[in-house]
Amino acid sequence: MEDPSAVAKRLVEAIRVIGEPQTAPNVRQQANQYVLDIEARPEAIVAALELCKPSYGPMQRLFAFGVIGKASQKGRLNPQDPSTEQVRNMLLDMFVNSHLSASGNLQDVPSFVCEKYMQALANVALYSSSWPQGWEQLQPNLFQVGRGSRTHATLALTFFRNVSEALQSDDVSTLGAPRRKSLQQHLKASSQDLFQFLAGAVVSWYPGAPELERAALLLITELAGVLTLKNFLAADVDSFVKAKLSSPQTRGMALEALTELLAKDVAKDLKELPEKSLALLKGIVDLTGCCQASAQLSGEEYEIHRGLAVLMRDFVECNKPSMQQAPPLQALLSIAASNFLKYPAFSVQYEAASILPHLLRAAFEGPASKGKVAEAGAPVPPWLRVKEELGPLLILCAHRRVTPEFPLFALPQGYVQALQVTCEFDAEEDLPGVQLATKGRLREILAALLPCPSATTAILEYMCDVLPPLLSSTNVPANFLAYEATLSLLECLWPNVKVKSGPQALQALRKVLTLVLKAPSQSPEQESKRLECLARSGGAFEELAEGGGGCADEVITFFQHVFKVVETSTSDLRKRALLSCTAVCKAAPNALRPVLQAVVEKAVALLQSVPEDQYILCEALVAASTAAQNFEMQQSLLQSLLGPLASQFSALATSLGSPEKLIARLLANDRSELQRFLGLLQCLEAAFGASTVPSRPAAAQAGGFCVPDSSNPEFVGVLMRNPAANLAATVLPGLAAVFRAFHAAFPSDGSRSPAGVTQASQASALQWYLFGLDNEEVRALTSSLDTKRNDEGDAWTDPLPPPAGPEASRILEGRQLLYNIRSTLYKCAGAILGVQDGVLTHPEIASIVRNSFLDALQGAHPYHIELQLRTLWMVPFSPSGLSQTAPRLRSSFAAAALPQLLTAAAAALQRSWARLQSDANELSRSSGGFVWTPALLSLLCTGTVMASRTFVELVAGLIAHGNVPGSTPSAIQQQQQRQAANSNSASNSNEMSNSGGGGANDATKAQRKKGKDRIAAAAATAGKPGGGGKMSDDTPDNTSKVPLGYAGSVFTQQEVLKAVQSSLLTCLNWPDPKALAHSLSTMQSLGVRLMSGGETHQSLKEFHTTQTEAPGRCNMAVEAVLQPLLGLCARPPAAPAGDSALHTTIGKPYADFFTPEKSRGNDAPSPCAEGLTSALWPIFWGMSRIFLHICKTNNIQASSQTVMQFQALAQAFRLLTALPKVTEADVQSFLTVMLESAAEMKTRRGALRYLVRTGLGETSTGLTLQ
């Protein structure tokens, strides 16, 4: 141990050097390192006791008290050690006898030194004494001597604040639960003495002392986490805190103290001291009435006002049960909410809007109702004034901006100016986000009114009163803003008016709808807002239709208005009107049914007048036709609507059905044929996507949608007839022909030459289209992996700008046309597969899928692969895909399409990754000599990453969703049989060959064997067909139902399962961390599926390991999951080269994925190690449990020797031993832990994690197998 005096001298010098501004950086670093190193050494405490004396400088004393406090906290000051008692006495003496100061006047000591001194004293009391019992003189001295001066009083309060803070911190765990509990009880028991001392200090002895008031407020803030509100109310502490809110110097701390007191569940305090509790709340609510901002509002004042709003919101959210059946409390809180709604700041209004839903629900849904509304409806509470107060304030809250000429009521003086000031503060918190969130809160408020029909009626009647004057004139900007805010509120109100709201509410709703529909349009802006509001009114029409009175007149008026806008207005308003029409058609089938024929006839007449937006009208009409809920009628309507369009499409498809024709049309001056084809394609995609059948079985049966005999388990076909089936079957061949020709003519990744080029000039001209990307594609690729917003106003740099000249605009227009055709082709193909009826049974569907749709994956830009996967293939192969198809046909389609789809997509993406990892010359050679610019290369990288993630998402969904039918022979069983037949293990082979296929006989033979040979026999027997190698016996037979997802197809069809496994192996080679992480979790799901017999993908259960089939599942799990994962552990994907575009895109995430994370000074596992551990764990846990079960069943001692007879487990441990840097001793230790019955689950998992980290080469300092 070094001489403490020498240490003290060196510390003095080191601290001086650190504080000198002129010190060289390297010298300061050395001095700082010495100070940090010396803190934990024993001699540092002795040196600190010297340095804390008044004869040393403030910085030396600050360091010394810090060392003492930290040493006590870390347990280096033993409470029983005599030297520790000396430390306690010395510290207390500094307070009692004022020896903290050389002059005896504590005011001479810097405040930061006093603060650190009291922290050291508190730590010594907590960690190095048995206070209060073992240091009985401490607290009396603090109270007695604390009366001597305001500095003494401040220090005494600071001591208790540090104690309270420590009791709530994470470090308190070093105290132990009993110690912590005794200290908390002591503080509660002595709270009266403490509050008396506090009151005397700040009121009687030293009133108006700022540092003392600050210490008192900080103490109250920390004590609020230890004591209940009742303790503070009983001592009248709340009066002091409320008084300090009026002082600019202390109101911030006072608000924080009140927040800690009230922002928690205080139900017991409200019950035991109702008058005092309400008085405290009333005082705060009274303050909210004073929160009227002015143009001179400071940032500090605004924060206080906003803090009060947050305080009241937190109180309400924490005390929702207490508000029920408590009208006085509800009335009080309603005043606060009203005051905050009037406050000129959007963020404060948002907090008020967060209070009101809880308040209204408490008023309308008491404990007896349990959230249900009585038949008579809840009454309106006296404090709720809907028309006079709530309605106007909600409209004010819905404003995006407010002008001085607010037309609804008089604003306070300076309101608008103050709003401009607060907007600058709000902007720091994403003002548009706050306003959007406020709109969500308005919906909650209006929904909370639903249990009270009178309140719902009142808000609607208020709208009826407000709308006429706002609709009459828009000359004043304020009127339009108020009109816009009112309609925004109406958008929130439409969904909340129900039939049960009563006839008065429905009548008021009808009146509001009529006012909005029939008001004259004063400006395009007003009309756009009206159409936007009407787009969300479908629910209102539906409620009126179900309410008994009908709404045919209102529906007719709506469509007349919309069609008039379509015929007479600008293109922007026309599109908005058509979108509104679509939304209402989808949301109000019952309201639309009586007038359907008239609406469709009028709309068909409009089709030719809106060529650019024809597809929107088609979608609206098809959606409207579903209201009929009659197959024959819907089919007739669709035929009259789409029949001519389908004929035109087929003719154009014939005209454009070759690469030569497509290239010629693109390069020609007249592209009208391509434009017309795109318009028809958009119409068909919208129509097929909107053509649905009734979701309710009764309605489907009554409407003639159900296919006869579809309930037969042997039925092969679709379960529901789709009205668009005939049209889809007609369009499908032409669509496939153009699909095939388009991708042959325009390969977009540069690896293939376009087919159909007849002239050299065409080849050079096509380069600007094949390698260039449309602005929409650049936007998507640039926005997907970074933080750019997908806004229309953003500028997007063209990575391959066309040469200047007259051709530049034509090239850009051609790129946009090509992208629109390409993306719509994918969407239309997906939509046509979604029709199912007439498509999946089409005689040419197999060749169309194989030769047209799947071939498009080759030679496509990876972003276009992503588009195909998401918009085409995720339609049939989503968890709910092809839900109207019989299981046998669905399974047949999956068997035909999935292996080719997964193989083709994985191969295409693998080629893209390989190209990105090649050098520039090789990439240019593979692209016909084209030189990829850095910008184009970057987009190629981004597209590859996006497509890879989507592909993994598709594969993961196939594994995760669905049931595996127990009655179907499984692919797992077939592979088990082949593996067993080809096994090199003599014992396994002999057992299986000698068995007669009977599981019972094989099990009997296994029982007769001795010792370790019985393990191999039992494992082999379980893998036999007669031994239960089928998928989960207890899985119900779902052949009569359409299962959700495709797991049944994957795990019962060999080719599909093989393609899924192969795809996952390919994904593990890609260096994108997100794709890798998702692949690892998917491998985990695959492992669980295999080990559970296909029953689940989430987690393996104990009963799975005791099934007779369990041992036979292990070999396949080892081969399909364990081996590739350990291969990844041994050989992760290579990092992107530092000078490559790939490095710019995923270099940093890749490094983070494989880099151990820092946690409390130690290296925690990297995300890769954690993902690998999670994926491997079910396999190792399951196999170890199966092995132990076999041992127990056969009365065998489980040991490392007998493990070798369990083929799968032995192979798994051999694979572990092959990992880099993993020794046989490591694997043996892991095996011991896994087989030890007393070992905890986290210990076993930790042992596996250790092996994984060792294999990855991660630092394992401080880690053990345990």
PDB file of C-alpha atoms in Angstrom, residues 71 280 792 868 957 1164 1185:
ATOM      1  CA  ALA A  71     -16.141   4.014  -1.509  1.00  0.00           C
ATOM      2  CA  LEU A 280     -54.728  20.897  -3.815  1.00  0.00           C
ATOM      3  CA  GLU A 792     -43.772  15.504 -53.321  1.00  0.00           C
ATOM      4  CA  GLN A 868     -42.999  -8.320 -57.906  1.00  0.00           C
ATOM      5  CA  GLY A 957     -44.658 -16.077 -43.566  1.00  0.00           C
ATOM      6  CA  ALA A1164     -22.500  -8.081 -24.335  1.00  0.00           C
ATOM      7  CA  ARG A1185     -34.810 -33.292 -23.474  1.00  0.00           C
TER       8      ARG A1185
END
